[in-house]
Amino acid sequence: MGCTVIGSGCSDDVLRTWLTPWQEPDQAVTLFLVLAGTATAEVEGISAAGATAAARRFTALADAELLLFGPGRQRRWPLPPLPAGVSPALISRVAAEWLGLTPLVAAAGLPLAPQFPHLRLEPANRGPAACLSSGQAMDLKRVQVLWQRGWRLGKGLRGPLLLAECVPGGTTTAQAVLTGLGLSVADLISGSARIPPMNLKQSLVERGLRAAQLPIQPSPQSVLAAVGDPFQALAAGLLLGAMEADQPVLLGGGSQMVAVLALALAAEGQTGRQQLAEGVCLGTTAWLAAESDRCQGRSGALGGLLDRTMNHFGVQLKGLATGLRFEASRHSRLRDYELGFVKEGVGAGALSLLAQLRGASIQELLEACDRAMDHLAATEGSSARDCPVGSQP
């Protein structure tokens, strides 16, 4: 199948049991994409999910439109310029289309309300969370409301859930939340840039936690209020609700999803933690799974992050990476993934993984991504001809 196990906490028997419903072609899966915002993304140099702070304000909207409508249609929000590569939403669209999945999109804390159908989880004027360096990213009431709404959504599930996200700046809030929960993770957190700005991330995290003055064993919701983002609050509640509904969850992403899992684990006692861990798997891309840690240069930083979280909470955690690679792609912007750009996002790894589990070959997915790039290049060229220089959608 070409998939790779991530981390050391996954036995063959446990993985085989968890995989069963995902491999059933007739088993309906809910694809839930959460769009959220944090002013952390506007710190210069913090994220490559858009070449400028202004562009990153609309990355989530552009990625969601690409996932929903595909690369062959004109979209309200053009994809923001990137240093290299192309939005992972293109991979997500290809895999979701192969699977026949229609995304359910939710929004929390965006600078602008989406113009497409979506779940509005809080008033549109709430806006993004504050920069985590303030130590006051969100008020506690906001965290509690999002957590509870996520729990209700999870409790209402009647089948497996694939959770995806688009939150520029989210790997930095993930590092802050994991650190606030007591884990040492600075060497294991990735980002959208080819070489993530580790010193800048760590500086923001240290400033935020120092300003927050959290107690020695803070509650997960107080950590979120101090240094988190709206997606994390919603998603942690969603995980716990899915556990109540006894439905398995595939977390699409990397460190941002590990942070969400850690928040949910921190909210549970040991019995609940074990039940939660059994029902959840991290799904990611081959590029993120192969990335090295920053201290010793060993490959498998994400597996190390999963293991560190597993050891901290005393449960067995599992992850899988899709086998999709782009060395043989016809498009340089896809081959850029092989050079360390972009890596993951919008559930690209988990959706590709699910497509593989349900019978798609790596070659099929590669060829479909190349065709999608053909369509995207055509629409981008048309937009450039039709849109005056400096105009906004």
mmCIF file of C-alpha atoms in Angstrom:
data_model
loop_
_atom_site.group_PDB
_atom_site.id
_atom_site.type_symbol
_atom_site.label_atom_id
_atom_site.label_comp_id
_atom_site.label_asym_id
_atom_site.label_seq_id
_atom_site.Cartn_x
_atom_site.Cartn_y
_atom_site.Cartn_z
ATOM 1 C CA MET A 1 0.000 0.000 0.000
ATOM 2 C CA GLY A 2 3.008 2.303 0.480
ATOM 3 C CA CYS A 3 1.944 3.849 3.810
ATOM 4 C CA THR A 4 4.356 4.353 6.715
ATOM 5 C CA VAL A 5 3.726 3.972 10.455
ATOM 6 C CA ILE A 6 4.687 7.061 12.487
ATOM 7 C CA GLY A 7 5.919 6.765 16.059
ATOM 8 C CA SER A 8 6.581 3.690 18.138
ATOM 9 C CA GLY A 9 3.264 3.356 19.983
ATOM 10 C CA CYS A 10 1.258 1.451 17.418
ATOM 11 C CA SER A 11 1.022 -2.353 17.506
ATOM 12 C CA ASP A 12 -0.098 -4.246 14.403
ATOM 13 C CA ASP A 13 -3.217 -5.571 16.148
ATOM 14 C CA VAL A 14 -4.321 -2.142 17.389
ATOM 15 C CA LEU A 15 -3.714 -0.582 13.985
ATOM 16 C CA ARG A 16 -5.540 -3.371 12.173
ATOM 17 C CA THR A 17 -8.605 -2.949 14.398
ATOM 18 C CA TRP A 18 -8.637 0.822 13.993
ATOM 19 C CA LEU A 19 -8.274 0.595 10.193
ATOM 20 C CA THR A 20 -11.276 -1.698 9.661
ATOM 21 C CA PRO A 21 -14.054 0.927 9.239
ATOM 22 C CA TRP A 22 -11.802 3.179 7.163
ATOM 23 C CA GLN A 23 -11.168 0.452 4.606
ATOM 24 C CA GLU A 24 -14.875 -0.298 4.104
ATOM 25 C CA PRO A 25 -15.874 1.404 0.824
ATOM 26 C CA ASP A 26 -19.516 1.691 1.909
ATOM 27 C CA GLN A 27 -18.730 3.237 5.296
ATOM 28 C CA ALA A 28 -19.630 6.945 5.149
ATOM 29 C CA VAL A 29 -16.953 9.315 6.458
ATOM 30 C CA THR A 30 -17.497 12.907 7.582
ATOM 31 C CA LEU A 31 -14.838 15.266 6.213
ATOM 32 C CA PHE A 32 -14.763 18.298 8.511
ATOM 33 C CA LEU A 33 -12.531 21.253 7.636
ATOM 34 C CA VAL A 34 -12.059 23.954 10.267
ATOM 35 C CA LEU A 35 -10.863 27.406 9.206
ATOM 36 C CA ALA A 36 -9.542 29.672 11.944
ATOM 37 C CA GLY A 37 -7.330 32.663 12.495
ATOM 38 C CA THR A 38 -4.695 33.922 14.895
ATOM 39 C CA ALA A 39 -2.805 37.207 14.836
ATOM 40 C CA THR A 40 0.307 35.103 15.432
ATOM 41 C CA ALA A 41 0.289 34.543 11.644
ATOM 42 C CA GLU A 42 0.923 38.262 11.105
ATOM 43 C CA VAL A 43 4.321 38.179 12.806
ATOM 44 C CA GLU A 44 6.890 38.789 10.083
ATOM 45 C CA GLY A 45 8.627 35.556 9.039
ATOM 46 C CA ILE A 46 6.505 33.210 11.165
ATOM 47 C CA SER A 47 4.714 31.366 8.346
ATOM 48 C CA ALA A 48 5.098 30.554 4.649
ATOM 49 C CA ALA A 49 1.351 29.951 4.186
ATOM 50 C CA GLY A 50 1.271 33.156 2.156
ATOM 51 C CA ALA A 51 4.276 35.336 1.368
ATOM 52 C CA THR A 52 3.037 38.345 3.387
ATOM 53 C CA ALA A 53 1.032 38.950 6.544
ATOM 54 C CA ALA A 54 -1.744 40.515 4.455
ATOM 55 C CA ALA A 55 -1.915 37.457 2.192
ATOM 56 C CA ARG A 56 -2.055 35.088 5.160
ATOM 57 C CA ARG A 57 -5.267 36.723 6.389
ATOM 58 C CA PHE A 58 -7.086 35.103 3.459
ATOM 59 C CA THR A 59 -5.166 31.824 3.062
ATOM 60 C CA ALA A 60 -7.880 29.817 4.825
ATOM 61 C CA LEU A 61 -10.615 31.187 2.563
ATOM 62 C CA ALA A 62 -8.607 30.516 -0.595
ATOM 63 C CA ASP A 63 -7.688 26.980 0.477
ATOM 64 C CA ALA A 64 -11.283 26.155 1.397
ATOM 65 C CA GLU A 65 -12.530 27.396 -1.987
ATOM 66 C CA LEU A 66 -9.967 25.246 -3.790
ATOM 67 C CA LEU A 67 -11.053 22.194 -1.788
ATOM 68 C CA LEU A 68 -14.756 22.900 -2.295
ATOM 69 C CA PHE A 69 -14.821 24.008 -5.927
ATOM 70 C CA GLY A 70 -11.679 22.539 -7.476
ATOM 71 C CA PRO A 71 -8.866 24.055 -9.536
ATOM 72 C CA GLY A 72 -10.833 24.393 -12.785
ATOM 73 C CA ARG A 73 -13.247 27.073 -11.535
ATOM 74 C CA GLN A 74 -12.730 30.768 -10.986
ATOM 75 C CA ARG A 75 -12.760 31.418 -7.245
ATOM 76 C CA ARG A 76 -13.398 34.558 -5.222
ATOM 77 C CA TRP A 77 -10.122 34.288 -3.324
ATOM 78 C CA PRO A 78 -6.971 33.580 -5.372
ATOM 79 C CA LEU A 79 -4.377 31.396 -3.690
ATOM 80 C CA PRO A 80 -1.860 33.595 -1.858
ATOM 81 C CA PRO A 81 1.650 33.740 -3.332
ATOM 82 C CA LEU A 82 4.005 31.203 -1.752
ATOM 83 C CA PRO A 83 7.817 31.162 -1.673
ATOM 84 C CA ALA A 84 7.578 27.826 -3.538
ATOM 85 C CA GLY A 85 5.128 24.990 -4.114
ATOM 86 C CA VAL A 86 1.361 25.100 -4.234
ATOM 87 C CA SER A 87 -1.403 24.904 -1.636
ATOM 88 C CA PRO A 88 -1.898 21.421 -0.153
ATOM 89 C CA ALA A 89 -5.615 22.024 -0.716
ATOM 90 C CA LEU A 90 -4.973 20.879 -4.285
ATOM 91 C CA ILE A 91 -3.925 17.429 -3.000
ATOM 92 C CA SER A 92 -6.906 17.409 -0.638
ATOM 93 C CA ARG A 93 -9.286 18.202 -3.491
ATOM 94 C CA VAL A 94 -7.888 15.385 -5.645
ATOM 95 C CA ALA A 95 -8.195 12.808 -2.847
ATOM 96 C CA ALA A 96 -11.629 14.007 -1.676
ATOM 97 C CA GLU A 97 -12.925 13.843 -5.239
ATOM 98 C CA TRP A 98 -11.585 10.301 -5.643
ATOM 99 C CA LEU A 99 -13.286 9.329 -2.370
ATOM 100 C CA GLY A 100 -16.545 11.073 -3.236
ATOM 101 C CA LEU A 101 -16.426 13.157 -0.027
ATOM 102 C CA THR A 102 -18.129 16.541 0.268
ATOM 103 C CA PRO A 103 -16.379 18.696 2.902
ATOM 104 C CA LEU A 104 -18.282 20.245 5.766
ATOM 105 C CA VAL A 105 -16.556 23.566 6.502
ATOM 106 C CA ALA A 106 -16.632 25.459 9.790
ATOM 107 C CA ALA A 107 -15.214 28.913 10.516
ATOM 108 C CA ALA A 108 -13.994 30.480 13.758
ATOM 109 C CA GLY A 109 -11.962 33.630 14.137
ATOM 110 C CA LEU A 110 -11.462 34.608 10.495
ATOM 111 C CA PRO A 111 -10.815 38.216 9.444
ATOM 112 C CA LEU A 112 -13.654 37.907 6.903
ATOM 113 C CA ALA A 113 -16.692 35.629 6.880
ATOM 114 C CA PRO A 114 -16.651 33.013 4.078
ATOM 115 C CA GLN A 115 -18.974 33.607 1.134
ATOM 116 C CA PHE A 116 -19.569 29.861 0.676
ATOM 117 C CA PRO A 117 -21.833 27.623 2.808
ATOM 118 C CA HIS A 118 -20.264 26.919 6.197
ATOM 119 C CA LEU A 119 -20.955 26.417 9.877
ATOM 120 C CA ARG A 120 -20.498 29.691 11.739
ATOM 121 C CA LEU A 121 -19.367 28.717 15.222
ATOM 122 C CA GLU A 122 -19.217 32.207 16.682
ATOM 123 C CA PRO A 123 -20.131 35.728 15.568
ATOM 124 C CA ALA A 124 -18.209 36.769 12.461
ATOM 125 C CA ASN A 125 -16.981 39.925 14.175
ATOM 126 C CA ARG A 126 -15.066 37.990 16.848
ATOM 127 C CA GLY A 127 -12.035 37.966 14.571
ATOM 128 C CA PRO A 128 -8.793 36.025 15.009
ATOM 129 C CA ALA A 129 -7.208 35.169 18.333
ATOM 130 C CA ALA A 130 -4.596 37.640 19.541
ATOM 131 C CA CYS A 131 -0.923 36.869 19.022
ATOM 132 C CA LEU A 132 0.147 34.166 21.475
ATOM 133 C CA SER A 133 3.073 36.336 22.615
ATOM 134 C CA SER A 134 0.542 38.450 24.541
ATOM 135 C CA GLY A 135 -0.273 35.567 26.888
ATOM 136 C CA GLN A 136 -3.944 36.501 26.354
ATOM 137 C CA ALA A 137 -4.805 34.947 23.003
ATOM 138 C CA MET A 138 -8.518 34.487 23.784
ATOM 139 C CA ASP A 139 -10.814 35.121 26.704
ATOM 140 C CA LEU A 140 -11.681 31.988 28.663
ATOM 141 C CA LYS A 141 -15.394 32.251 27.852
ATOM 142 C CA ARG A 142 -14.635 32.093 24.128
ATOM 143 C CA VAL A 143 -12.554 28.962 24.665
ATOM 144 C CA GLN A 144 -15.299 27.321 26.708
ATOM 145 C CA VAL A 145 -18.005 28.096 24.124
ATOM 146 C CA LEU A 146 -15.928 26.722 21.213
ATOM 147 C CA TRP A 147 -14.955 23.640 23.219
ATOM 148 C CA GLN A 148 -18.604 22.928 24.062
ATOM 149 C CA ARG A 149 -19.765 23.467 20.480
ATOM 150 C CA GLY A 150 -17.061 21.100 19.280
ATOM 151 C CA TRP A 151 -18.165 18.518 21.846
ATOM 152 C CA ARG A 152 -21.757 18.695 20.618
ATOM 153 C CA LEU A 153 -20.651 18.242 17.006
ATOM 154 C CA GLY A 154 -18.549 15.222 17.973
ATOM 155 C CA LYS A 155 -21.314 13.741 20.104
ATOM 156 C CA GLY A 156 -23.627 13.878 17.089
ATOM 157 C CA LEU A 157 -21.357 11.827 14.826
ATOM 158 C CA ARG A 158 -22.780 8.617 13.390
ATOM 159 C CA GLY A 159 -19.652 7.410 11.601
ATOM 160 C CA PRO A 160 -15.890 8.014 11.278
ATOM 161 C CA LEU A 161 -14.574 11.591 11.218
ATOM 162 C CA LEU A 162 -11.658 12.953 9.178
ATOM 163 C CA LEU A 163 -10.654 16.285 10.703
ATOM 164 C CA ALA A 164 -8.697 18.832 8.640
ATOM 165 C CA GLU A 165 -7.681 22.421 9.324
ATOM 166 C CA CYS A 166 -6.320 25.586 7.793
ATOM 167 C CA VAL A 167 -4.834 27.940 10.395
ATOM 168 C CA PRO A 168 -1.852 30.035 9.260
ATOM 169 C CA GLY A 169 0.487 30.379 12.238
ATOM 170 C CA GLY A 170 -0.985 27.217 13.735
ATOM 171 C CA THR A 171 2.268 25.306 14.190
ATOM 172 C CA THR A 172 3.440 28.099 16.489
ATOM 173 C CA THR A 173 0.269 28.033 18.581
ATOM 174 C CA ALA A 174 0.664 24.234 18.638
ATOM 175 C CA GLN A 175 4.167 24.593 20.061
ATOM 176 C CA ALA A 176 2.898 27.070 22.634
ATOM 177 C CA VAL A 177 0.019 24.844 23.741
ATOM 178 C CA LEU A 178 2.175 21.718 24.011
ATOM 179 C CA THR A 179 4.787 23.664 25.976
ATOM 180 C CA GLY A 180 2.079 25.098 28.230
ATOM 181 C CA LEU A 181 0.866 21.552 28.914
ATOM 182 C CA GLY A 182 4.350 20.616 30.128
ATOM 183 C CA LEU A 183 5.972 19.020 27.063
ATOM 184 C CA SER A 184 9.400 19.992 25.717
ATOM 185 C CA VAL A 185 8.810 20.066 21.949
ATOM 186 C CA ALA A 186 10.730 22.988 20.403
ATOM 187 C CA ASP A 187 13.027 20.653 18.444
ATOM 188 C CA LEU A 188 10.139 18.643 16.989
ATOM 189 C CA ILE A 189 7.734 21.274 15.626
ATOM 190 C CA SER A 190 7.655 21.851 11.879
ATOM 191 C CA GLY A 191 6.130 24.626 9.787
ATOM 192 C CA SER A 192 5.177 25.573 6.247
ATOM 193 C CA ALA A 193 8.599 27.047 5.441
ATOM 194 C CA ARG A 194 11.388 24.882 4.066
ATOM 195 C CA ILE A 195 13.450 25.836 7.121
ATOM 196 C CA PRO A 196 10.981 26.773 9.875
ATOM 197 C CA PRO A 197 11.915 29.842 11.974
ATOM 198 C CA MET A 198 12.619 27.896 15.149
ATOM 199 C CA ASN A 199 14.202 30.761 17.115
ATOM 200 C CA LEU A 200 11.333 33.106 16.310
ATOM 201 C CA LYS A 201 8.744 30.488 17.281
ATOM 202 C CA GLN A 202 10.497 29.755 20.557
ATOM 203 C CA SER A 203 10.811 33.454 21.372
ATOM 204 C CA LEU A 204 7.079 34.019 20.881
ATOM 205 C CA VAL A 205 6.220 30.952 22.955
ATOM 206 C CA GLU A 206 8.483 31.997 25.824
ATOM 207 C CA ARG A 207 7.087 35.547 25.812
ATOM 208 C CA GLY A 208 3.500 34.313 25.756
ATOM 209 C CA LEU A 209 3.881 31.805 28.564
ATOM 210 C CA ARG A 210 5.854 34.268 30.671
ATOM 211 C CA ALA A 211 3.115 36.881 30.241
ATOM 212 C CA ALA A 212 0.362 34.333 30.974
ATOM 213 C CA GLN A 213 1.860 33.216 34.317
ATOM 214 C CA LEU A 214 0.033 29.892 34.214
ATOM 215 C CA PRO A 215 0.049 27.672 37.309
ATOM 216 C CA ILE A 216 2.270 24.576 37.451
ATOM 217 C CA GLN A 217 -0.500 22.267 36.238
ATOM 218 C CA PRO A 218 -2.805 24.488 34.201
ATOM 219 C CA SER A 219 -6.120 23.303 32.783
ATOM 220 C CA PRO A 220 -6.154 22.746 29.019
ATOM 221 C CA GLN A 221 -8.705 25.532 28.585
ATOM 222 C CA SER A 222 -6.535 28.033 30.488
ATOM 223 C CA VAL A 223 -3.574 27.114 28.246
ATOM 224 C CA LEU A 224 -5.762 27.723 25.196
ATOM 225 C CA ALA A 225 -6.904 31.087 26.516
ATOM 226 C CA ALA A 226 -3.290 32.090 27.078
ATOM 227 C CA VAL A 227 -1.542 30.930 23.891
ATOM 228 C CA GLY A 228 -3.958 28.946 21.690
ATOM 229 C CA ASP A 229 -6.211 29.544 18.695
ATOM 230 C CA PRO A 230 -9.938 28.984 17.990
ATOM 231 C CA PHE A 231 -9.383 25.807 15.973
ATOM 232 C CA GLN A 232 -7.668 24.082 18.891
ATOM 233 C CA ALA A 233 -10.527 24.860 21.292
ATOM 234 C CA LEU A 234 -13.156 23.586 18.878
ATOM 235 C CA ALA A 235 -11.181 20.509 17.834
ATOM 236 C CA ALA A 236 -10.324 19.368 21.374
ATOM 237 C CA GLY A 237 -14.017 19.415 22.252
ATOM 238 C CA LEU A 238 -14.812 17.641 18.987
ATOM 239 C CA LEU A 239 -12.418 14.807 19.837
ATOM 240 C CA LEU A 240 -13.980 14.306 23.235
ATOM 241 C CA GLY A 241 -17.467 14.337 21.731
ATOM 242 C CA ALA A 242 -16.438 11.748 19.129
ATOM 243 C CA MET A 243 -15.159 9.563 21.967
ATOM 244 C CA GLU A 244 -18.582 9.863 23.650
ATOM 245 C CA ALA A 245 -20.195 8.825 20.361
ATOM 246 C CA ASP A 246 -17.734 5.921 20.042
ATOM 247 C CA GLN A 247 -16.621 7.057 16.570
ATOM 248 C CA PRO A 248 -13.047 6.790 15.234
ATOM 249 C CA VAL A 249 -11.186 9.940 14.192
ATOM 250 C CA LEU A 250 -8.444 10.483 11.620
ATOM 251 C CA LEU A 251 -6.571 13.688 12.446
ATOM 252 C CA GLY A 252 -5.288 15.246 9.216
ATOM 253 C CA GLY A 253 -2.042 17.102 9.797
ATOM 254 C CA GLY A 254 1.048 17.249 11.980
ATOM 255 C CA SER A 255 1.956 19.200 15.111
ATOM 256 C CA GLN A 256 -1.329 21.146 15.128
ATOM 257 C CA MET A 257 -3.260 17.903 15.420
ATOM 258 C CA VAL A 258 -0.876 16.544 18.054
ATOM 259 C CA ALA A 259 -1.550 19.674 20.108
ATOM 260 C CA VAL A 260 -5.313 19.113 19.806
ATOM 261 C CA LEU A 261 -4.892 15.489 20.856
ATOM 262 C CA ALA A 262 -2.779 16.569 23.831
ATOM 263 C CA LEU A 263 -5.450 19.059 24.933
ATOM 264 C CA ALA A 264 -8.140 16.370 24.811
ATOM 265 C CA LEU A 265 -5.921 13.906 26.685
ATOM 266 C CA ALA A 266 -5.149 16.521 29.335
ATOM 267 C CA ALA A 267 -8.868 17.005 29.923
ATOM 268 C CA GLU A 268 -9.411 13.287 30.639
ATOM 269 C CA GLY A 269 -8.548 10.886 33.456
ATOM 270 C CA GLN A 270 -6.415 7.843 32.669
ATOM 271 C CA THR A 271 -9.351 5.617 31.664
ATOM 272 C CA GLY A 272 -10.726 8.249 29.322
ATOM 273 C CA ARG A 273 -7.269 8.874 27.904
ATOM 274 C CA GLN A 274 -6.873 5.247 26.927
ATOM 275 C CA GLN A 275 -10.269 5.167 25.247
ATOM 276 C CA LEU A 276 -9.497 8.372 23.363
ATOM 277 C CA ALA A 277 -6.083 7.124 22.222
ATOM 278 C CA GLU A 278 -7.582 3.890 20.912
ATOM 279 C CA GLY A 279 -10.048 5.758 18.718
ATOM 280 C CA VAL A 280 -7.696 8.304 17.150
ATOM 281 C CA CYS A 281 -4.957 8.117 14.510
ATOM 282 C CA LEU A 282 -2.808 10.883 13.030
ATOM 283 C CA GLY A 283 -2.698 10.916 9.223
ATOM 284 C CA THR A 284 -0.065 12.970 7.424
ATOM 285 C CA THR A 285 2.097 13.330 4.331
ATOM 286 C CA ALA A 286 5.322 11.502 3.540
ATOM 287 C CA TRP A 287 7.175 14.826 3.486
ATOM 288 C CA LEU A 288 6.229 15.768 7.014
ATOM 289 C CA ALA A 289 6.780 12.236 8.314
ATOM 290 C CA ALA A 290 10.343 12.215 6.946
ATOM 291 C CA GLU A 291 11.351 15.635 8.265
ATOM 292 C CA SER A 292 14.305 15.739 10.649
ATOM 293 C CA ASP A 293 14.312 17.156 14.154
ATOM 294 C CA ARG A 294 16.212 20.390 14.755
ATOM 295 C CA CYS A 295 18.678 19.265 17.416
ATOM 296 C CA GLN A 296 20.265 16.028 16.256
ATOM 297 C CA GLY A 297 19.135 15.930 12.625
ATOM 298 C CA ARG A 298 17.397 12.571 12.986
ATOM 299 C CA SER A 299 14.567 11.857 10.590
ATOM 300 C CA GLY A 300 11.089 11.371 11.972
ATOM 301 C CA ALA A 301 10.541 14.528 14.028
ATOM 302 C CA LEU A 302 6.767 14.065 13.866
ATOM 303 C CA GLY A 303 7.091 10.488 15.106
ATOM 304 C CA GLY A 304 9.242 11.831 17.920
ATOM 305 C CA LEU A 305 6.573 14.392 18.766
ATOM 306 C CA LEU A 306 3.925 11.688 18.831
ATOM 307 C CA ASP A 307 6.116 9.524 21.075
ATOM 308 C CA ARG A 308 6.877 12.398 23.444
ATOM 309 C CA THR A 309 3.161 13.121 23.778
ATOM 310 C CA MET A 310 2.449 9.402 24.266
ATOM 311 C CA ASN A 311 5.013 9.147 27.071
ATOM 312 C CA HIS A 312 3.762 12.318 28.751
ATOM 313 C CA PHE A 313 0.175 11.044 28.970
ATOM 314 C CA GLY A 314 0.909 7.336 29.394
ATOM 315 C CA VAL A 315 -1.087 6.082 26.390
ATOM 316 C CA GLN A 316 -0.289 4.397 23.078
ATOM 317 C CA LEU A 317 -0.631 6.800 20.128
ATOM 318 C CA LYS A 318 -0.525 5.939 16.439
ATOM 319 C CA GLY A 319 0.097 7.695 13.152
ATOM 320 C CA LEU A 320 0.262 6.836 9.449
ATOM 321 C CA ALA A 321 1.776 8.667 6.498
ATOM 322 C CA THR A 322 0.533 8.377 2.933
ATOM 323 C CA GLY A 323 2.943 7.070 0.304
ATOM 324 C CA LEU A 324 2.188 9.879 -2.162
ATOM 325 C CA ARG A 325 5.361 11.554 -3.476
ATOM 326 C CA PHE A 326 6.011 14.033 -6.279
ATOM 327 C CA GLU A 327 9.477 13.185 -7.661
ATOM 328 C CA ALA A 328 7.877 12.122 -10.959
ATOM 329 C CA SER A 329 5.405 15.010 -11.217
ATOM 330 C CA ARG A 330 5.266 17.047 -14.428
ATOM 331 C CA HIS A 331 4.940 20.251 -12.369
ATOM 332 C CA SER A 332 7.799 22.008 -10.591
ATOM 333 C CA ARG A 333 5.415 23.431 -7.960
ATOM 334 C CA LEU A 334 4.529 19.879 -6.922
ATOM 335 C CA ARG A 335 8.155 18.730 -7.062
ATOM 336 C CA ASP A 336 8.883 21.577 -4.611
ATOM 337 C CA TYR A 337 7.309 19.367 -1.924
ATOM 338 C CA GLU A 338 10.284 17.023 -2.351
ATOM 339 C CA LEU A 339 12.581 19.964 -1.498
ATOM 340 C CA GLY A 340 10.860 20.604 1.842
ATOM 341 C CA PHE A 341 8.382 23.331 0.928
ATOM 342 C CA VAL A 342 4.752 23.411 2.192
ATOM 343 C CA LYS A 343 4.752 19.753 3.409
ATOM 344 C CA GLU A 344 1.151 19.448 4.678
ATOM 345 C CA GLY A 345 -2.155 21.218 5.315
ATOM 346 C CA VAL A 346 -5.926 21.120 4.698
ATOM 347 C CA GLY A 347 -5.916 17.390 5.520
ATOM 348 C CA ALA A 348 -3.796 16.539 2.447
ATOM 349 C CA GLY A 349 -1.992 13.628 4.091
ATOM 350 C CA ALA A 350 -5.026 12.089 5.769
ATOM 351 C CA LEU A 351 -7.186 12.345 2.638
ATOM 352 C CA SER A 352 -4.462 10.801 0.460
ATOM 353 C CA LEU A 353 -4.030 8.087 3.063
ATOM 354 C CA LEU A 354 -7.759 7.341 3.118
ATOM 355 C CA ALA A 355 -7.825 7.175 -0.677
ATOM 356 C CA GLN A 356 -5.001 4.634 -0.538
ATOM 357 C CA LEU A 357 -6.793 2.621 2.134
ATOM 358 C CA ARG A 358 -9.814 2.458 -0.171
ATOM 359 C CA GLY A 359 -7.913 1.329 -3.238
ATOM 360 C CA ALA A 360 -6.314 4.332 -4.962
ATOM 361 C CA SER A 361 -2.776 3.686 -6.175
ATOM 362 C CA ILE A 362 0.018 6.203 -5.619
ATOM 363 C CA GLN A 363 0.359 6.506 -9.396
ATOM 364 C CA GLU A 364 -3.347 7.311 -9.754
ATOM 365 C CA LEU A 365 -3.120 10.042 -7.131
ATOM 366 C CA LEU A 366 0.053 11.495 -8.684
ATOM 367 C CA GLU A 367 -1.496 11.645 -12.151
ATOM 368 C CA ALA A 368 -4.666 13.217 -10.745
ATOM 369 C CA CYS A 369 -2.596 15.869 -8.933
ATOM 370 C CA ASP A 370 -0.765 16.647 -12.181
ATOM 371 C CA ARG A 371 -4.078 17.068 -14.008
ATOM 372 C CA ALA A 372 -5.348 19.301 -11.200
ATOM 373 C CA MET A 373 -2.220 21.444 -11.588
ATOM 374 C CA ASP A 374 -2.935 21.745 -15.314
ATOM 375 C CA HIS A 375 -6.389 23.136 -14.487
ATOM 376 C CA LEU A 376 -5.039 25.409 -11.748
ATOM 377 C CA ALA A 377 -2.383 26.879 -14.047
ATOM 378 C CA ALA A 378 -5.062 27.618 -16.630
ATOM 379 C CA THR A 379 -7.380 29.384 -14.179
ATOM 380 C CA GLU A 380 -4.506 31.319 -12.573
ATOM 381 C CA GLY A 381 -3.465 32.538 -16.009
ATOM 382 C CA SER A 382 -7.023 33.625 -16.746
ATOM 383 C CA SER A 383 -7.285 35.436 -13.410
ATOM 384 C CA ALA A 384 -4.026 37.282 -14.067
ATOM 385 C CA ARG A 385 -5.365 38.482 -17.450
ATOM 386 C CA ASP A 386 -8.749 39.520 -16.034
ATOM 387 C CA CYS A 387 -7.652 41.143 -12.757
ATOM 388 C CA PRO A 388 -6.012 44.613 -12.870
ATOM 389 C CA VAL A 389 -2.693 44.945 -11.084
ATOM 390 C CA GLY A 390 -3.160 45.688 -7.384
ATOM 391 C CA SER A 391 -6.877 44.870 -7.343
ATOM 392 C CA GLN A 392 -8.488 42.825 -4.597
ATOM 393 C CA PRO A 393 -11.212 40.177 -4.937
#
